[in-house]
CSV table of N, CA and C in Angstrom, one decimal:
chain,number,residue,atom,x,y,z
A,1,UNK,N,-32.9,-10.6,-75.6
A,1,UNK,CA,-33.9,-11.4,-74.9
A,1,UNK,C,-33.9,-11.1,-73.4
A,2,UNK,N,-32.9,-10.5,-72.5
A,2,UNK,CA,-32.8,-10.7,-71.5
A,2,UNK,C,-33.5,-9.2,-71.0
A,3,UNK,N,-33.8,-8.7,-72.0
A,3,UNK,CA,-34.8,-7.4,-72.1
A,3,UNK,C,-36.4,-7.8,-71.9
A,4,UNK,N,-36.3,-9.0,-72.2
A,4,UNK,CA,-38.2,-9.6,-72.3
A,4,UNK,C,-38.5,-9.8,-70.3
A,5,UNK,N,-37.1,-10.1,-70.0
A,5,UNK,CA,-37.1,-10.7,-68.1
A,5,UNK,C,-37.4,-9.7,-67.5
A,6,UNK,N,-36.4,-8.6,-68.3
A,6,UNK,CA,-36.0,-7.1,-66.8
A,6,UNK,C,-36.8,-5.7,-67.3
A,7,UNK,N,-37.6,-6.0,-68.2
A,7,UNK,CA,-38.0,-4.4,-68.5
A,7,UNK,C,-39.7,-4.1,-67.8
A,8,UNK,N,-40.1,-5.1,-67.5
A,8,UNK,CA,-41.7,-5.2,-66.5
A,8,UNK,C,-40.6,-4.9,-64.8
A,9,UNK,N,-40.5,-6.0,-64.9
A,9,UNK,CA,-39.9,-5.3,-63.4
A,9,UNK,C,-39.5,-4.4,-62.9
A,10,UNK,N,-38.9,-3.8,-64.3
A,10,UNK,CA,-37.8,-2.4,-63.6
A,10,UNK,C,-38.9,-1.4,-64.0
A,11,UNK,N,-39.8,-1.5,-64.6
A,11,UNK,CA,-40.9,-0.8,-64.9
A,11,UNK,C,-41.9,-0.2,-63.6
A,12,UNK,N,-41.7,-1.5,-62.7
A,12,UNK,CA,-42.1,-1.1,-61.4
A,12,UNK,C,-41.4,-0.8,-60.2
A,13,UNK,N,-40.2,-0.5,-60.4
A,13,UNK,CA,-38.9,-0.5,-59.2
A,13,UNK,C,-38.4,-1.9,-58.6
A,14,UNK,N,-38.3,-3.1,-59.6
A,14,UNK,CA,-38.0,-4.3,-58.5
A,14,UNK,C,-37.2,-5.2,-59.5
A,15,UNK,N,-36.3,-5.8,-59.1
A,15,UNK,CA,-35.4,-6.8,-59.8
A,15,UNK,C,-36.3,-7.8,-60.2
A,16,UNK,N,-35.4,-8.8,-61.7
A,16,UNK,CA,-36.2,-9.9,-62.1
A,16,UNK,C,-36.9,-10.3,-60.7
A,17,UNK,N,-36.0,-10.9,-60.2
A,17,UNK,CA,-36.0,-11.9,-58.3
A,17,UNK,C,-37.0,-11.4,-57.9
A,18,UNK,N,-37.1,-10.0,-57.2
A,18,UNK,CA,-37.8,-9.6,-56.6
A,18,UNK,C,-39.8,-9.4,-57.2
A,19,UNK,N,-39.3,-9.1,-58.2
A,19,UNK,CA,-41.1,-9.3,-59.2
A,19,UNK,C,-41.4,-10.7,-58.9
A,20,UNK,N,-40.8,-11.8,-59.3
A,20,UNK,CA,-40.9,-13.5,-59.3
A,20,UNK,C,-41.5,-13.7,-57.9
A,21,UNK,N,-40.7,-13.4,-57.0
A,21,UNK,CA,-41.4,-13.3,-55.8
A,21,UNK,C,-42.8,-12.6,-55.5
A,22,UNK,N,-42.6,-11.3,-55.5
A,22,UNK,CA,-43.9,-10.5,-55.6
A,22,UNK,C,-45.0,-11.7,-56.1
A,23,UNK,N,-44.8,-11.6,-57.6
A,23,UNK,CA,-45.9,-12.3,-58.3
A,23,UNK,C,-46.3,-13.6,-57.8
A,24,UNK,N,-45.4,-14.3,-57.6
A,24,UNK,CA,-45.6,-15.8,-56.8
A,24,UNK,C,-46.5,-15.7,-56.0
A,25,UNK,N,-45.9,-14.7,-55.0
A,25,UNK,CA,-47.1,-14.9,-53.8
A,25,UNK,C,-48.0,-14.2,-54.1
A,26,UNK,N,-48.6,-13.1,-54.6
A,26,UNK,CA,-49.9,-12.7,-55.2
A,26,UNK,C,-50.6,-13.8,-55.6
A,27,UNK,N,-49.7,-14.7,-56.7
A,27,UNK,CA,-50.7,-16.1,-57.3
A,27,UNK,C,-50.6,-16.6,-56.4
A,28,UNK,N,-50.2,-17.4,-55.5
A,28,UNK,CA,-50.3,-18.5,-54.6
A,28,UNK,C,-52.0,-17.7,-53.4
A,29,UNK,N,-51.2,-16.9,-53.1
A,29,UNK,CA,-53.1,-16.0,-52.3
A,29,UNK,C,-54.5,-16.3,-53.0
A,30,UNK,N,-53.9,-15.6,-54.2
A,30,UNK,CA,-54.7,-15.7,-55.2
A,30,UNK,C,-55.8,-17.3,-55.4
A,31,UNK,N,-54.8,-17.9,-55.8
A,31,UNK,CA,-55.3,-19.7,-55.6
A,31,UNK,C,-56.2,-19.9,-54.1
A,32,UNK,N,-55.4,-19.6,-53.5
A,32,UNK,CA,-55.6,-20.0,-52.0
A,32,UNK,C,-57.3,-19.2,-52.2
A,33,UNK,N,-56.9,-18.0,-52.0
A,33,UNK,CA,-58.7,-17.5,-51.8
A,33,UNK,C,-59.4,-17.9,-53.0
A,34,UNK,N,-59.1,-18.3,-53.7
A,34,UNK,CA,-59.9,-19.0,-55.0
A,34,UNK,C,-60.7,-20.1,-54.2
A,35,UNK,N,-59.4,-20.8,-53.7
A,35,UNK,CA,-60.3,-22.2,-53.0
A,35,UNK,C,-61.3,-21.9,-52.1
A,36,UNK,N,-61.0,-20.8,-51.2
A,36,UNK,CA,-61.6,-21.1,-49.8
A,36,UNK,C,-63.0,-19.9,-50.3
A,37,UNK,N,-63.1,-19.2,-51.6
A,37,UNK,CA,-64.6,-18.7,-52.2
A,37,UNK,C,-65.5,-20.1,-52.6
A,38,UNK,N,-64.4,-21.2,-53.1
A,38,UNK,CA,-65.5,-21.9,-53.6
A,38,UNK,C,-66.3,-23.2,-52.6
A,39,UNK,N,-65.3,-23.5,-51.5
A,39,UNK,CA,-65.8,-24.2,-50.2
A,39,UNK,C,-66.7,-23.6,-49.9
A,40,UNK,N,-66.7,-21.7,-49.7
A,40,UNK,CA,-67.7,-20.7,-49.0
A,40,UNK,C,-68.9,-21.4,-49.4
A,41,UNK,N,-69.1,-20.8,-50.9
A,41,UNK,CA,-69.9,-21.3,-52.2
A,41,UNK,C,-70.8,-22.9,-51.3
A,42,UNK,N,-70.1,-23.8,-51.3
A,42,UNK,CA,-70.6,-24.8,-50.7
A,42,UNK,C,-71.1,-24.9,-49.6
A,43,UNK,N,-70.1,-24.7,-48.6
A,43,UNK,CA,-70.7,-24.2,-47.1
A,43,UNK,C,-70.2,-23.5,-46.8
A,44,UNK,N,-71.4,-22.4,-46.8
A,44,UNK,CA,-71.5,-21.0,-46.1
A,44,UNK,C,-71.1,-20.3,-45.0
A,45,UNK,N,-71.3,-21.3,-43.7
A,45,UNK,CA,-70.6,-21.3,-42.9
A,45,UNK,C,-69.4,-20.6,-42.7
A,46,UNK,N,-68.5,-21.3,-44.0
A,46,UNK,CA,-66.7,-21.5,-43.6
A,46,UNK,C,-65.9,-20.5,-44.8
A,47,UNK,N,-65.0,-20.1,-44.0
A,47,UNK,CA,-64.4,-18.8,-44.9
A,47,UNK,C,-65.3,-17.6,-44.8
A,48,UNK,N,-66.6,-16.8,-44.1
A,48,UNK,CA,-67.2,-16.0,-44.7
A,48,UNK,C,-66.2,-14.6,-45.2
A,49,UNK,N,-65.2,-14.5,-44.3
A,49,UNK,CA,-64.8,-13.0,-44.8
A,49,UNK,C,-63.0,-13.2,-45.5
A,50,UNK,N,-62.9,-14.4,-46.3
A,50,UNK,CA,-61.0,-14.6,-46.8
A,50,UNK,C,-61.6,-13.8,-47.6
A,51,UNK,N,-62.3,-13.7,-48.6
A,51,UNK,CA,-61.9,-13.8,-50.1
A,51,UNK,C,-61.7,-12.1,-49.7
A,52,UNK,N,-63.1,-11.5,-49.2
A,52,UNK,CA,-62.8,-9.9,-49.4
A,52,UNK,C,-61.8,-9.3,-48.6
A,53,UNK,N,-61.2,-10.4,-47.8
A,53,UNK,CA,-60.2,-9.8,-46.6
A,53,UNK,C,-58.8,-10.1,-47.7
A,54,UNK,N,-58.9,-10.8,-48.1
A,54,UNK,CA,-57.6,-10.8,-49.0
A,54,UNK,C,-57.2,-10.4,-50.4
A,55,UNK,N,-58.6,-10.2,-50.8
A,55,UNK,CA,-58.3,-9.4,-51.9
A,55,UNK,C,-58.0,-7.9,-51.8
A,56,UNK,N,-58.7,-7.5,-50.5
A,56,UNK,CA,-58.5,-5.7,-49.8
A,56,UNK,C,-57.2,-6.0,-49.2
A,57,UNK,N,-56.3,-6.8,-48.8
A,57,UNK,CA,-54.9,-7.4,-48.6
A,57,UNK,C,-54.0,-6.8,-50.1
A,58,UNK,N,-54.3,-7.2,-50.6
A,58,UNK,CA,-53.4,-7.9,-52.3
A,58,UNK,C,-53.7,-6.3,-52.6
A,59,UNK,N,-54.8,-6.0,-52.8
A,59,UNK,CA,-54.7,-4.4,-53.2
A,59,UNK,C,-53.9,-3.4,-52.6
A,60,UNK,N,-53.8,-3.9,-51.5
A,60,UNK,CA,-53.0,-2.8,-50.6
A,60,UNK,C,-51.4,-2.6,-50.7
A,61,UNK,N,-51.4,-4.3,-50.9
A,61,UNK,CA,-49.5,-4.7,-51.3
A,61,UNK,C,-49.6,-4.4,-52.7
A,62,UNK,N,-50.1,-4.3,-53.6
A,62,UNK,CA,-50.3,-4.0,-55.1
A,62,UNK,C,-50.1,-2.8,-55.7
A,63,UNK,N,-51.6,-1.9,-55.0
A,63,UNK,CA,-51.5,-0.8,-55.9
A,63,UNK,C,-51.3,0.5,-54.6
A,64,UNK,N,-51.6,0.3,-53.1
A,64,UNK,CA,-51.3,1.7,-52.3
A,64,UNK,C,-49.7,1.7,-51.9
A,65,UNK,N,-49.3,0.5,-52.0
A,65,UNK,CA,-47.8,0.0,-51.9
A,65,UNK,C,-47.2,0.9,-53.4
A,66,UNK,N,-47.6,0.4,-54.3
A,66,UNK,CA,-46.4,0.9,-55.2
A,66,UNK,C,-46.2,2.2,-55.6
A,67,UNK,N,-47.8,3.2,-55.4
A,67,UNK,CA,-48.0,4.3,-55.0
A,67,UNK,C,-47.3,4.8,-54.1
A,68,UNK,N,-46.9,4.4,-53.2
A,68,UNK,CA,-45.9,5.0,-52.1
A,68,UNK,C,-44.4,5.0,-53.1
A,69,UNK,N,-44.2,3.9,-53.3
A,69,UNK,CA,-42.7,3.8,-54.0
A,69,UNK,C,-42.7,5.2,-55.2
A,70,UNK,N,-44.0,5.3,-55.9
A,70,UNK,CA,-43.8,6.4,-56.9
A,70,UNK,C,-44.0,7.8,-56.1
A,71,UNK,N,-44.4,7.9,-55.1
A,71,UNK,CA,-44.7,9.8,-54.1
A,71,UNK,C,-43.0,9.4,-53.7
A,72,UNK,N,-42.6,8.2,-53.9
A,72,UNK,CA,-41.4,8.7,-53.1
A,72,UNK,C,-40.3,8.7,-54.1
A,73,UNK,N,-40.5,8.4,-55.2
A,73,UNK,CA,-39.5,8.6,-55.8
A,73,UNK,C,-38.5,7.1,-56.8
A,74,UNK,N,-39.2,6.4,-56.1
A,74,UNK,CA,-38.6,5.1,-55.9
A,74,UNK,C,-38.8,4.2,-57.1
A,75,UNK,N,-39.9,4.5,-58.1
A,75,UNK,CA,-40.6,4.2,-59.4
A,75,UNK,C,-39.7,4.9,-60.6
A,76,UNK,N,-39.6,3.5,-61.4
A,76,UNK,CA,-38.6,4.2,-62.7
A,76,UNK,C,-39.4,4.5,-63.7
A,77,UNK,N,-40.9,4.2,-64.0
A,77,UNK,CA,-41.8,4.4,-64.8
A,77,UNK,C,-41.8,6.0,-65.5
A,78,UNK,N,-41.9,5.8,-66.5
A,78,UNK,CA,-42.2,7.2,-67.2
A,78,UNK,C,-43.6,7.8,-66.4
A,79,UNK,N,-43.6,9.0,-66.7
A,79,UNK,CA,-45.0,9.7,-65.7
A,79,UNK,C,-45.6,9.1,-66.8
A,80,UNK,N,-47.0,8.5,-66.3
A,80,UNK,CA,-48.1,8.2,-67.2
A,80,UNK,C,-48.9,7.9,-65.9
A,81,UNK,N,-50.7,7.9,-66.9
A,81,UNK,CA,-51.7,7.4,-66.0
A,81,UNK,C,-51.9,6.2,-65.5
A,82,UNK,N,-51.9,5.7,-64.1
A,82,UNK,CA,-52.2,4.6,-63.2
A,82,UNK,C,-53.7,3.8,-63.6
A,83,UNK,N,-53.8,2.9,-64.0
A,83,UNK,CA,-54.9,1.9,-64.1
A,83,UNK,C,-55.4,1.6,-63.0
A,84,UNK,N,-56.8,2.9,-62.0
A,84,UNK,CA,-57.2,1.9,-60.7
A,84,UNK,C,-58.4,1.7,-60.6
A,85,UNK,N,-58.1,0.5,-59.2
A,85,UNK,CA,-59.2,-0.9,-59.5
A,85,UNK,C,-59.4,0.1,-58.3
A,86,UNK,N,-61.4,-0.4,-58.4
A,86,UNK,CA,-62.1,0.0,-57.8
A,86,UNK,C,-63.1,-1.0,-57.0
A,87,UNK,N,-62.5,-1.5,-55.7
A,87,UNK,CA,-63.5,-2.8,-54.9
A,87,UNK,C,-64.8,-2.0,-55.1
A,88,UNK,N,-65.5,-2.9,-55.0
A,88,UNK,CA,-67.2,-2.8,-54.7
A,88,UNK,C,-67.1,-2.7,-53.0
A,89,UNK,N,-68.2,-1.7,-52.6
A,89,UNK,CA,-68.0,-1.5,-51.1
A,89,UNK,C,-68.8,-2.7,-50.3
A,90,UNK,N,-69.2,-3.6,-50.7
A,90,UNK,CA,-69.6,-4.3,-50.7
A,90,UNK,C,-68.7,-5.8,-50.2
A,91,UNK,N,-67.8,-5.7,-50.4
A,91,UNK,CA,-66.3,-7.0,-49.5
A,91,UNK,C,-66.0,-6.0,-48.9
């Protein structure tokens, strides 16, 4: 069972702890710019640039971050192909 906790994490170079964390705060942003798209939504005004500024944020700690950990060595993943997300140039 204790295989279900540590084999994603170590998948990506990071202890249980350190994923929980990671992912925490990805979701807590996440929420956070959730809300302040849908105030936008209402008044336009307020928030205009969180959502794209934090999602171009999250991507950077996400996928150019852990790309460094794998050019450097630091990734325990079998070599395989990377899943990448592609912003609209547009945020």
């Amino acid at each position: 069972m204790k295989h279900w906790f540590t084999s994603h994490p170590a998948s990506v170079g990071e202890s249980y702890w350190q994923h929980l964390r990671q992912a925490s705060g990805f979701g807590t942003t996440l929420l956070l710019t959730g809300l302040a798209c849908l105030f936008h939504g209402l008044l336009p005004f307020l928030f205009k640039d969180t959502g794209s500024r934090n999602i171009t944020l999250l991507h950077e700690k996400m996928v150019t971050h852990r790309r460094k950990k794998i050019d450097q060595g630091v990734d325990r993943r079998a070599q395989r192909p990377s899943a990448e997300v592609q912003l609209p140039s547009s945020l």
